[in-house]
Short mmCIF file of C-alpha atoms and ligand atoms in Angstrom, two decimals:
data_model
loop_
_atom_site.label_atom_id
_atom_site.label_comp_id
_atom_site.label_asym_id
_atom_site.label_seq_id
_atom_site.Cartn_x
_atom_site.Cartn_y
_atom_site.Cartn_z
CA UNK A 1 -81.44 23.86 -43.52
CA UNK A 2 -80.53 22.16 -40.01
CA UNK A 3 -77.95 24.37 -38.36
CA UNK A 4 -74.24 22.76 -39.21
CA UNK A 5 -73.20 20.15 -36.91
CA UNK A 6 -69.71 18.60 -36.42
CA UNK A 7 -71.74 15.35 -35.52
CA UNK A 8 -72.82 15.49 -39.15
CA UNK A 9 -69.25 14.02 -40.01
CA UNK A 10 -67.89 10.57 -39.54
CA UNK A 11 -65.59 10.13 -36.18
CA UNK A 12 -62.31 9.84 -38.65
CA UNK A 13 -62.93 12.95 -40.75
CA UNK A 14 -60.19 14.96 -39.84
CA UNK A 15 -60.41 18.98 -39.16
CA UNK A 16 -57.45 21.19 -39.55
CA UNK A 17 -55.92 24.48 -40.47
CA UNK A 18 -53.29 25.22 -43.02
CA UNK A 19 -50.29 27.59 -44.12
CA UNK A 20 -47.04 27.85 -46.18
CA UNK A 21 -43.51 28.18 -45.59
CA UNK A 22 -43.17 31.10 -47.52
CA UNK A 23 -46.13 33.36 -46.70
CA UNK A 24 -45.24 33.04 -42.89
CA UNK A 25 -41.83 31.96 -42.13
CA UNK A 26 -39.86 35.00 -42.56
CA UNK A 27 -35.95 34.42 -41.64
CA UNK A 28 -35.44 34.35 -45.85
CA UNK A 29 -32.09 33.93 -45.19
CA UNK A 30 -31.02 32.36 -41.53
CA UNK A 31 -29.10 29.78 -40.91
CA UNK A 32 -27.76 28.91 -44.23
CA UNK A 33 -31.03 29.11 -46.28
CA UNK A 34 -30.78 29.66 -50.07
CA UNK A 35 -32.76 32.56 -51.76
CA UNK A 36 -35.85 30.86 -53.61
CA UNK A 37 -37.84 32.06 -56.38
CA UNK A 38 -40.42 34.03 -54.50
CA UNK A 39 -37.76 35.97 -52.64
CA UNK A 40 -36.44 36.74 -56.27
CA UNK A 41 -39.81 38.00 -57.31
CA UNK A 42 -40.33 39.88 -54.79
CA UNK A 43 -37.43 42.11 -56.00
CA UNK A 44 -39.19 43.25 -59.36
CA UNK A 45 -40.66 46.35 -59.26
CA UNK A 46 -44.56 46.22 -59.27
CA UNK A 47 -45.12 42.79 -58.87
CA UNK A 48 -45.95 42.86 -55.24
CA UNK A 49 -49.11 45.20 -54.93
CA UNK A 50 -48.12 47.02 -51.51
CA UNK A 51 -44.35 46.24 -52.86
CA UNK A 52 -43.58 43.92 -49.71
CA UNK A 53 -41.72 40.32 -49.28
CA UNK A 54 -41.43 37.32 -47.39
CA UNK A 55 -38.09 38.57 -45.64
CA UNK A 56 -40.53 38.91 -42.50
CA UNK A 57 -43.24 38.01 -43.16
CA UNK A 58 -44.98 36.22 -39.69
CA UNK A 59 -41.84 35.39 -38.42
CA UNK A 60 -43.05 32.04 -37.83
CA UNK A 61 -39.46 31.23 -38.02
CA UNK A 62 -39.09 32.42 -34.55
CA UNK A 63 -42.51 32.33 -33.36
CA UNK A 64 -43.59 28.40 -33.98
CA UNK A 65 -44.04 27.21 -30.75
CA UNK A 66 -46.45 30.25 -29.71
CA UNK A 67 -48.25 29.56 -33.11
CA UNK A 68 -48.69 25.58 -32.32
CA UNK A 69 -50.18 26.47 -29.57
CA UNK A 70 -52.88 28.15 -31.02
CA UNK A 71 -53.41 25.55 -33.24
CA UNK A 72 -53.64 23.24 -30.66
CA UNK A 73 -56.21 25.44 -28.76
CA UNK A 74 -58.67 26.01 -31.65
CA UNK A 75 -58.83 21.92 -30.95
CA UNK A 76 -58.08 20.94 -35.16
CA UNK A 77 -56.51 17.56 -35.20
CA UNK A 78 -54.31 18.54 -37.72
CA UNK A 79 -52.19 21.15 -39.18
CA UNK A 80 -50.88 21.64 -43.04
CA UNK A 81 -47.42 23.08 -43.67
CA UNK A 82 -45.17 23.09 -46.26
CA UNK A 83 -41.30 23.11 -46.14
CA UNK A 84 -39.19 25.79 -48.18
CA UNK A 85 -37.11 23.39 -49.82
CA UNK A 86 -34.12 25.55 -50.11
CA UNK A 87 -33.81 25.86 -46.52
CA UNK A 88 -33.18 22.51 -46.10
CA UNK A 89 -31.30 22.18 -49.30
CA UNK A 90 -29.60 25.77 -50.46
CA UNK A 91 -29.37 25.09 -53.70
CA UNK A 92 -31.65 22.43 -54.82
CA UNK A 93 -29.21 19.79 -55.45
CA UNK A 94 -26.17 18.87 -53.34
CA UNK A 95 -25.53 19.38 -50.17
CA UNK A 96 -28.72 19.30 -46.93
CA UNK A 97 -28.88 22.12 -44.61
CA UNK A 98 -29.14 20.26 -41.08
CA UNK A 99 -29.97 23.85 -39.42
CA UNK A 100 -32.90 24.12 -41.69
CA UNK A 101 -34.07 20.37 -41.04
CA UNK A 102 -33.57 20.94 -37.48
CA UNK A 103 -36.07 23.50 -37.86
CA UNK A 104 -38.45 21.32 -39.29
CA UNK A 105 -38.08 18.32 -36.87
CA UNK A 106 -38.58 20.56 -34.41
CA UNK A 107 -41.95 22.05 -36.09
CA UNK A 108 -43.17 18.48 -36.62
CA UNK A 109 -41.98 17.27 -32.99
CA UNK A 110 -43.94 20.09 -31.63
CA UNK A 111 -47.16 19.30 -33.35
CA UNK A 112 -46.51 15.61 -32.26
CA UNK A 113 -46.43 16.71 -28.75
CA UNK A 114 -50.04 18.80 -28.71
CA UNK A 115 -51.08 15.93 -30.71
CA UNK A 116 -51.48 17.52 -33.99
CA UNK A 117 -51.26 14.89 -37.39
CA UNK A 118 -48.80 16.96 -39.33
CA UNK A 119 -49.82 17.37 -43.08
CA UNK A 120 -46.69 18.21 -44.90
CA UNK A 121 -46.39 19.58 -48.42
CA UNK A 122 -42.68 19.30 -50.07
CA UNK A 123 -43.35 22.10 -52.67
CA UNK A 124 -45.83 25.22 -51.76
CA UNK A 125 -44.23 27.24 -55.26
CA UNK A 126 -40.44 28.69 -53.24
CA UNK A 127 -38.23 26.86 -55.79
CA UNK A 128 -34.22 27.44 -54.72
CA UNK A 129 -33.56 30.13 -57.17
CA UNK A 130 -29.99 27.93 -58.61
CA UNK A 131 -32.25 25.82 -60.02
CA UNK A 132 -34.21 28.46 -61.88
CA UNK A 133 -30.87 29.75 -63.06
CA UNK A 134 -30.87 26.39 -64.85
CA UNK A 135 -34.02 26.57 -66.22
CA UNK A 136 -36.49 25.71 -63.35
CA UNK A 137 -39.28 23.50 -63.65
CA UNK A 138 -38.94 23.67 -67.37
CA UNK A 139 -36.16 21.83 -67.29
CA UNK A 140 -36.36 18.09 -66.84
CA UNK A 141 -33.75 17.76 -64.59
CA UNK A 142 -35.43 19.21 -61.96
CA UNK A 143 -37.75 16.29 -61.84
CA UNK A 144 -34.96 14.57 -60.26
CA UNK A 145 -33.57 16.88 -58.21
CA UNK A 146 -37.32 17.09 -56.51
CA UNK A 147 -37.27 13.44 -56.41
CA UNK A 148 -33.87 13.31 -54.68
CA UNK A 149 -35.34 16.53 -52.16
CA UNK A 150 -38.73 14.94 -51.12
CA UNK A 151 -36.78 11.28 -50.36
CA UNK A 152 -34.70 13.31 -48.02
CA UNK A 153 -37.79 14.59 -46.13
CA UNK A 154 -39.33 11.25 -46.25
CA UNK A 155 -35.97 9.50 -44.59
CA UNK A 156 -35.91 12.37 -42.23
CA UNK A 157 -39.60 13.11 -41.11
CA UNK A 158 -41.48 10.13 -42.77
CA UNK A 159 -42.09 8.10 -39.82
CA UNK A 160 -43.49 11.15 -38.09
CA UNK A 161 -45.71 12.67 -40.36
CA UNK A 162 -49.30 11.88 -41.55
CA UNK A 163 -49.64 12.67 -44.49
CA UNK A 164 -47.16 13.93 -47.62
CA UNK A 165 -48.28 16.25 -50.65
CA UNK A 166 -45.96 16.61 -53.75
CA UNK A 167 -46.97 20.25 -55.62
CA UNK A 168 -49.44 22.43 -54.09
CA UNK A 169 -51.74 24.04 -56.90
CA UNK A 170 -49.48 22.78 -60.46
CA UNK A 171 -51.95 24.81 -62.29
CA UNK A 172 -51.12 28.01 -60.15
CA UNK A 173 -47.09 27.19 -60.87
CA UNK A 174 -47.79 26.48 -64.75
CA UNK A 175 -49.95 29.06 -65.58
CA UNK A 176 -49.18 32.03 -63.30
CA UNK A 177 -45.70 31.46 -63.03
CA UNK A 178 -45.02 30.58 -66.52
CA UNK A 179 -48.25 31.47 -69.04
CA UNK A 180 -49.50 34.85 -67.49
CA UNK A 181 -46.40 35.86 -65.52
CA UNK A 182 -47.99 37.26 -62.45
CA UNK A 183 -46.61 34.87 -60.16
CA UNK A 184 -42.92 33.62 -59.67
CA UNK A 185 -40.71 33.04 -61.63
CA UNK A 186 -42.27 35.44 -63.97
CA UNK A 187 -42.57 33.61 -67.45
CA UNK A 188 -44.73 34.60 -70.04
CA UNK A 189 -44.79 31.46 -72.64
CA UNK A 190 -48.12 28.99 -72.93
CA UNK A 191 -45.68 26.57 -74.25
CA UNK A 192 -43.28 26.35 -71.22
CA UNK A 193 -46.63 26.37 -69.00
CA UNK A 194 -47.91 23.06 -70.75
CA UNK A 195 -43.85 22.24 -69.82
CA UNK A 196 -43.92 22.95 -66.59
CA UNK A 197 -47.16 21.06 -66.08
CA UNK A 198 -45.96 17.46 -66.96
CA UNK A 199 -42.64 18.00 -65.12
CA UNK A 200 -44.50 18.78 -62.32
CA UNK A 201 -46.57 15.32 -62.61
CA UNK A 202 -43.54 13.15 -64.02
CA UNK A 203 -41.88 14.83 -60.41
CA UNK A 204 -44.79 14.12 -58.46
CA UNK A 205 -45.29 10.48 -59.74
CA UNK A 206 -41.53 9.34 -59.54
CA UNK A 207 -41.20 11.13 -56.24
CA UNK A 208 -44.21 8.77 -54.92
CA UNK A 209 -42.59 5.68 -55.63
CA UNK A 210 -39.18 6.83 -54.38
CA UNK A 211 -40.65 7.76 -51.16
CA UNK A 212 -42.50 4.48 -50.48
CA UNK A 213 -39.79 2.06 -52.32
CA UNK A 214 -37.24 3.33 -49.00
CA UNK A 215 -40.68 2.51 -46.78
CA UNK A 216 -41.90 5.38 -46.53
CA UNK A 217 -45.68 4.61 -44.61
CA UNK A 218 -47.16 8.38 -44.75
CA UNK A 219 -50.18 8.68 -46.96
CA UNK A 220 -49.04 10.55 -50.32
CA UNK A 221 -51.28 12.86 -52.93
CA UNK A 222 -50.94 16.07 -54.63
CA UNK A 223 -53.10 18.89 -54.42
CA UNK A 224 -54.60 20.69 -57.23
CA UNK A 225 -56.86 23.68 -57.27
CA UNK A 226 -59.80 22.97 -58.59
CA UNK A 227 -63.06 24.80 -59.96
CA UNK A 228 -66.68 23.40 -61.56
CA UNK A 229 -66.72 26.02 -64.77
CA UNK A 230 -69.92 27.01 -65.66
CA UNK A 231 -71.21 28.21 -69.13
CA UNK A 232 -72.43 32.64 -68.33
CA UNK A 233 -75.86 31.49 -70.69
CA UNK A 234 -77.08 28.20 -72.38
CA UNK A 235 -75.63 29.77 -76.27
CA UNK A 236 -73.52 27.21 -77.73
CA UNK A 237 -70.78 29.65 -77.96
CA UNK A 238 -70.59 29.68 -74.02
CA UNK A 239 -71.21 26.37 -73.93
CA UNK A 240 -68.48 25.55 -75.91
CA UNK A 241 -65.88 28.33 -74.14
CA UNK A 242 -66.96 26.17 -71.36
CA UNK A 243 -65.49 22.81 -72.33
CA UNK A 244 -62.43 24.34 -73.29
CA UNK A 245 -61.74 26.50 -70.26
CA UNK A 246 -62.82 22.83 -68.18
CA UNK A 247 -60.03 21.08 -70.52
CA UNK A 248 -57.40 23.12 -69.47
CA UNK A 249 -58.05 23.93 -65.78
CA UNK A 250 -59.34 20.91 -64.28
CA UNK A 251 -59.30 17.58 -66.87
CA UNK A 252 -55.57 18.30 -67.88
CA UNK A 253 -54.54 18.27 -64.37
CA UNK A 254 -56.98 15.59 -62.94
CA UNK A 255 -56.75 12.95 -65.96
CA UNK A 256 -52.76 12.09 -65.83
CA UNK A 257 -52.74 11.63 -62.56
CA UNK A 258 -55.71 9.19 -62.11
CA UNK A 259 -55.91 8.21 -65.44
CA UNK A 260 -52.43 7.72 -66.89
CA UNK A 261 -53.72 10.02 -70.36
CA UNK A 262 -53.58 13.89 -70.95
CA UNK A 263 -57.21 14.99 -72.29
CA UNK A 264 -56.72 14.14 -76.54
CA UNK A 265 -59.00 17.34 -77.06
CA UNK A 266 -56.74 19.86 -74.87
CA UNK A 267 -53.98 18.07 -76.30
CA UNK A 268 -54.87 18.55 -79.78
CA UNK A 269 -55.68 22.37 -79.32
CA UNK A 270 -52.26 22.66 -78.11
CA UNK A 271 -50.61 22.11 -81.36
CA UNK A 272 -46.75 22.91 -81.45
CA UNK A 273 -47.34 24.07 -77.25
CA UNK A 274 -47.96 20.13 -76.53
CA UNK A 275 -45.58 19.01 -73.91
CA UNK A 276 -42.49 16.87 -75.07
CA UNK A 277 -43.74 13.18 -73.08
CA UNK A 278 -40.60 10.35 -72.83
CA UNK A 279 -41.77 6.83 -72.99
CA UNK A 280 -43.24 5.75 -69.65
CA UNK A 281 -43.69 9.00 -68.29
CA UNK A 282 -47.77 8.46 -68.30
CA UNK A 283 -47.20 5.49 -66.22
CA UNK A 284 -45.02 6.98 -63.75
CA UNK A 285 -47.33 9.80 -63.60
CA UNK A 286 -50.27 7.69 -62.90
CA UNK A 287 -49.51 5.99 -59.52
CA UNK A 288 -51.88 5.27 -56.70
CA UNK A 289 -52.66 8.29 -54.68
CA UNK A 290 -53.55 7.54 -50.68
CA UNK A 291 -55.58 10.96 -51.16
CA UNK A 292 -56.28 14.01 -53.71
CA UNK A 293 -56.20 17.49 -52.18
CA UNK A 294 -58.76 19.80 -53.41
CA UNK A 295 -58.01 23.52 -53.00
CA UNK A 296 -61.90 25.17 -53.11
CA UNK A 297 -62.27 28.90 -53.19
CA UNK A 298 -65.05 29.98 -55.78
CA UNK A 299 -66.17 28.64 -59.03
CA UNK A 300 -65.61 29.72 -62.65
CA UNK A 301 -68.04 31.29 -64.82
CA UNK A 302 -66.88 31.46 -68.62
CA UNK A 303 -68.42 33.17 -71.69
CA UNK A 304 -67.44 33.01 -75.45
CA UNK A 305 -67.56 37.04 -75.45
CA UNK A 306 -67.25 40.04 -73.33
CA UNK A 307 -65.32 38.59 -69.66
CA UNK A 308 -68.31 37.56 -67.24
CA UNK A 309 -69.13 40.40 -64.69
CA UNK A 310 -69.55 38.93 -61.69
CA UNK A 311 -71.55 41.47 -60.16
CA UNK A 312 -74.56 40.25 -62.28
CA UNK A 313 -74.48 36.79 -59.96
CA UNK A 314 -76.00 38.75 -57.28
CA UNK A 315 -73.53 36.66 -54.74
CA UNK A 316 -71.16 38.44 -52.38
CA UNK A 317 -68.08 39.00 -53.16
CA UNK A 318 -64.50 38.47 -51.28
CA UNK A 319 -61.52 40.86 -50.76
CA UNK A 320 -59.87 39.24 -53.78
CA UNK A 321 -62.74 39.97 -55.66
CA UNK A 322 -63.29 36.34 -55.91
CA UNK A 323 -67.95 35.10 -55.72
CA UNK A 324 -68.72 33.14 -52.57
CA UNK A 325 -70.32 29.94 -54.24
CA UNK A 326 -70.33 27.60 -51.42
CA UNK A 327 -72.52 25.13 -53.65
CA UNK A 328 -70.14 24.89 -56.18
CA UNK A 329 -68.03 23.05 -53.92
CA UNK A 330 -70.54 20.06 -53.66
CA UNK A 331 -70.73 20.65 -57.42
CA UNK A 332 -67.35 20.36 -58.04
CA UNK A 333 -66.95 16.88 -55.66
CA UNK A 334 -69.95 15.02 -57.31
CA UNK A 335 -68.71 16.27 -60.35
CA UNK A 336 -65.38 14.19 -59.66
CA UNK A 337 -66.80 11.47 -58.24
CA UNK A 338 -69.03 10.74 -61.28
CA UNK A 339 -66.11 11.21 -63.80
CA UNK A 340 -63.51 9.64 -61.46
CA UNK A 341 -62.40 6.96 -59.85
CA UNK A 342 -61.03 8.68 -56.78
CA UNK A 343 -59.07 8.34 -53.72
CA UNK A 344 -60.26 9.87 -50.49
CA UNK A 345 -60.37 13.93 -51.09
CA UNK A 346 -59.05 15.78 -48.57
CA UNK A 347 -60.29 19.78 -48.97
CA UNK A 348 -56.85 21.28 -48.30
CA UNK A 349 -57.58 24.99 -48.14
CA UNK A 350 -61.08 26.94 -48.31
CA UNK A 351 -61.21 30.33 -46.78
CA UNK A 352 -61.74 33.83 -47.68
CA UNK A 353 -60.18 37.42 -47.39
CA UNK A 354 -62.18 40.18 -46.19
CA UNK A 355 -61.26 43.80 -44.88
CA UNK A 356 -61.09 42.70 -40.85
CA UNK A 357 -62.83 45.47 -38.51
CA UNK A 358 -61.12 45.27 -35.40
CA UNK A 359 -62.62 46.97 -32.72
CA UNK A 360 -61.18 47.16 -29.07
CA UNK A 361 -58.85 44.17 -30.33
CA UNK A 362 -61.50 41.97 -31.55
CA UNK A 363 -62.29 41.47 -34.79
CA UNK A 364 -65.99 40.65 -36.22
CA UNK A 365 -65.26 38.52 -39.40
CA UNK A 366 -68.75 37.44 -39.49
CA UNK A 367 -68.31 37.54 -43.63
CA UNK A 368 -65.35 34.96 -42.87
CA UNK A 369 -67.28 32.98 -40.41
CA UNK A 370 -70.13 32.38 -42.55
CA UNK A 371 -68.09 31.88 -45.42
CA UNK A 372 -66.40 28.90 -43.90
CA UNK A 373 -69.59 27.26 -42.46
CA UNK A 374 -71.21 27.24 -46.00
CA UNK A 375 -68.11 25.34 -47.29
CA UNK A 376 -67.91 23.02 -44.59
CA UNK A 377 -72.13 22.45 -45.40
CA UNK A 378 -71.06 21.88 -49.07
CA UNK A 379 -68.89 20.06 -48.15
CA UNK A 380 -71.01 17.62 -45.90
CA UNK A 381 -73.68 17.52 -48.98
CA UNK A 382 -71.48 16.29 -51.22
CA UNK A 383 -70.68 13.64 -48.46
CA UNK A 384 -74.23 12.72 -48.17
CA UNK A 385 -74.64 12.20 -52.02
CA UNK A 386 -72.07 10.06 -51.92
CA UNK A 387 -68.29 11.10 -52.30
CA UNK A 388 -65.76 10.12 -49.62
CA UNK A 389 -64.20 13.33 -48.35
CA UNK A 390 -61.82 12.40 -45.62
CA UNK A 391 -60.59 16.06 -44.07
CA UNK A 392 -60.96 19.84 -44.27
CA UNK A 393 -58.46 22.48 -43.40
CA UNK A 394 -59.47 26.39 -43.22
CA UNK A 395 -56.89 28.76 -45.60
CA UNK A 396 -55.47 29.87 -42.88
CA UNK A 397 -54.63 29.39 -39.91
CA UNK A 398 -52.41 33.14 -40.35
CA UNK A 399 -52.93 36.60 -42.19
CA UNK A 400 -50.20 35.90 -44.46
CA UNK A 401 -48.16 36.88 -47.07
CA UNK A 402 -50.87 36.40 -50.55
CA UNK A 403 -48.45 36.52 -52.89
CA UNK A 404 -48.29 39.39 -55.34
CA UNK A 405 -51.19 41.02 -53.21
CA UNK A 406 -48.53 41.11 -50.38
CA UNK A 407 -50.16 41.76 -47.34
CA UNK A 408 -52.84 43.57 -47.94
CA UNK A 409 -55.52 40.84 -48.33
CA UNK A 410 -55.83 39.15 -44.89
CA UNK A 411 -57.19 35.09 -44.87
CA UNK A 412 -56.31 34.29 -41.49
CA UNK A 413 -58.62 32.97 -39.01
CA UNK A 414 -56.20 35.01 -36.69
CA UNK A 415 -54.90 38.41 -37.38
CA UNK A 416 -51.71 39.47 -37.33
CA UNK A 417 -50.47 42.77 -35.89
CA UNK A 418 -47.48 42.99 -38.40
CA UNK A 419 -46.05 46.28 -36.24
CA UNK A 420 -46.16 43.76 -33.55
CA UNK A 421 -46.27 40.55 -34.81
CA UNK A 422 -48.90 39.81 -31.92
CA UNK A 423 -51.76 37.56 -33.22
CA UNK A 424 -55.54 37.68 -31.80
CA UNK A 425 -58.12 35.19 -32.29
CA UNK A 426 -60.55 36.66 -35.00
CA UNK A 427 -64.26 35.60 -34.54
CA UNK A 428 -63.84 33.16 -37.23
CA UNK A 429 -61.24 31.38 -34.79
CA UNK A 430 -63.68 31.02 -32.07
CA UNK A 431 -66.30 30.39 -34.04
CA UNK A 432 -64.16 27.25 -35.35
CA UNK A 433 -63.28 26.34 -31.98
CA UNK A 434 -66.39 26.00 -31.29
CA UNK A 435 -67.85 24.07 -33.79
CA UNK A 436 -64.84 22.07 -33.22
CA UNK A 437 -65.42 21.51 -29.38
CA UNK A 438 -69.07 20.60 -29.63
CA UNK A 439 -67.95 16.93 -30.65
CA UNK A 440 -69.87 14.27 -29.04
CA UNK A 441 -67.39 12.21 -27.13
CA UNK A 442 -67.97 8.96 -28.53
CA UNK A 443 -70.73 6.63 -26.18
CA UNK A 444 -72.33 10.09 -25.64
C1 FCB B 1 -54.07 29.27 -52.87
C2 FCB B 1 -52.67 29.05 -52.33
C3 FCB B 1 -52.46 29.61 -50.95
C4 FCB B 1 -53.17 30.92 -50.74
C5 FCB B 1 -54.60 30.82 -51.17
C6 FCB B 1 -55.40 32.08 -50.95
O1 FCB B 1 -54.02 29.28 -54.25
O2 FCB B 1 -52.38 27.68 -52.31
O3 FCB B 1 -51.07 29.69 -50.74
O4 FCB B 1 -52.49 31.92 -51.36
O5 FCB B 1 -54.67 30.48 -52.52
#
């Protein structure tokens, strides 16, 4: 293989790294924000694994101008952030919190002025806990409530920003939040999932057109997670475990949005757990999409019997216990691209956790490193055979708060001291920097 080149990609292809209001923000409750659903969470006994919270977290609350600048300096053109909607509104309907928007014009003002694009994302999973008192994304009205929320940003920061994303990761909010519980708010009911799921996509769709009827000009998608499932052997049981575990994670999330329909087979197997649809909501669902985020960490392998030990795929494995598969990425893209008709992907978050050595204040993430320049090489194959991928942004730019692994599993490209808060440029970092840097200046 020819070593990875950034001259591989086209001039427009744009390079970034990526976080979320909630995992480094901190300042849960200054200047008049409202409590959300993670902060709630974090409150139940032995949900967090090292029983921490976001009240801290990076306190990027404080601390945003020192981290643009690093974004700036490891030369991205772009940086992905998401707002904690009840910071800007307290309780999810009714009255704006200008503090908290001044916070965010600020944030986007700043990236503006060491020209970073800003990427923003209205709704990275920290729902204002008074609307889970009412129910939450199971309940319909919160579809317009988010409408009403993200037309506020638009009016506000629309002009400014590059690019807007509805939901990050509906499947994560559906099915960990609602199905298995492990995630906020906690629910354990397949039915309220499936719920959740179109409410999310009727919220999504409507938003959309709200946004660009007031002239709104930012590009607007979604992101989903996504994941090419592979059968553990060729036996038709597999085979057929397969299908259905494809169904549900990646056609019933990919197929309303570009194709207006909810896969009949899923939809069937559902029985009495089928989501309650109003007529039109398919075709609100289904609007135009500037671009689809695609959230890439490792592939699925499914089997009809005994769970599929991943130690038999030989591959390494992260500190979330998660199989580097770098190839499934390509995988995954041609697969869409064959079974789609899609709008430019953008690959909103790749990266790994691994236990960071730090010696003498440097730290030698060469697991990290290589893990991201096998992505960004899957990523560029997929290119070649044919699929239009317009961006990719590194998960993250920040050791963060991971959700109910609190901070014990670190993804940042930089590390955080959390005794300290100081951050240091892990080898990852430079290593990105670098590859970044090496740009031929165009004429060259
Ligand atoms: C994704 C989330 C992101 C982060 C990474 C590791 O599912 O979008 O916030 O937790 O996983």
């Amino acid at each position: 293989m020819s070593p990875l080149s950034i001259n591989d990609f086209p001039e427009h292809f744009t390079w970034g790294v990526a976080t979320s209001a909630f995992q480094i923000e901190g300042a849960a409750d200054a200047d008049g924000k409202g409590p959300s659903i993670w902060d709630d969470f974090c409150r139940v006994p032995g949900v967090i694994a090292d029983a921490s919270d976001g009240r801290q977290a990076c306190e990027h609350y404080q601390r945003w101008a020192d981290d643009l600048d690093l974004v700036a300096d490891l030369g991205v053109d772009a940086y992905r952030f998401s707002i904690s909607w009840p910071r800007v509104q307290p309780l999810g309907s009714g009255a704006f919190n200008e503090a908290g928007f001044a916070f965010y014009e600020r944030l986007v003002d700043g990236m503006l002025a060491r020209g970073l694009k800003p990427f923003l994302t209205l709704n990275h999973w920290d729902l204002p806990s008074a609307l889970q008192a009412r129910g939450g994304w199971e309940n319909r009205d919160t579809v317009q409530c988010f409408v009403d929320y993200a037309c506020e940003v638009a009016r506000r920061l629309g002009d400014r920003v590059t690019s807007i994303c509805t939901h990050n990761e509906p499947w994560v909010i559906a099915v960990l939040g609602h199905e298995s519980g492990i995630f906020a708010p906690g629910i354990k009911s397949r039915a309220a999932a499936i719920q959740v799921a179109h409410h999310l996509f009727l919220s999504h769709g409507l938003a959309l057109s709200a946004m660009r009827a007031q002239g709104c000009k930012a590009d607007m998608g979604i992101v989903l997670n996504l994941a090419p499932i592979n059968a553990a052997t060729d036996a038709e049981a597999d085979q057929a475990a397969a299908r259905r575990a494809d169904g549900g994670g990646l056609r019933w999330y990919v197929e309303p949005l570009l194709k207006g329909e909810y896969p009949a087979d899923v939809l069937q197997e559902l029985g009495a757990d089928a989501p309650r649809i109003l007529p039109g909501d398919m075709a609100s669902i289904q609007v135009p999409l500037d671009f689809l985020g695609v959230n890439y960490y490792m592939r699925s392998v499914v089997s009809a019997g005994e769970p599929w030990d991943l130690k038999t795929s030989g591959n390494e494995i992260t500190d979330m216990g998660w199989e580097v598969y770098p190839q499934g990425l390509t995988e995954l893209l041609l697969r869409l691209h064959r079974d789609y008709t899609l709008p430019p992907i953008f690959i909103t978050e790749n990266g790994a956790a691994f236990p960071d050595e730090v010696i003498n204040q440097q730290v030698h993430d060469s697991q990290r490193q290589r893990y991201i320049a096998r992505h960004i090489a899957a990523t560029l194959e997929a290119m070649r055979q044919g699929v239009r991928v317009d961006g990719y942004f590194v998960w993250s730019l920040l050791d963060n708060f991971e959700w109910s692994s609190g901070y014990a599993k670190r993804f940042g490209i930089v590390r955080v001291d959390y005794d300290t808060q100081a951050r240091s440029l892990k080898d990852s970092a430079l290593w990105y920097r670098n590859f970044l840097t090496s740009k031929r200046k165009p004429g060259n």
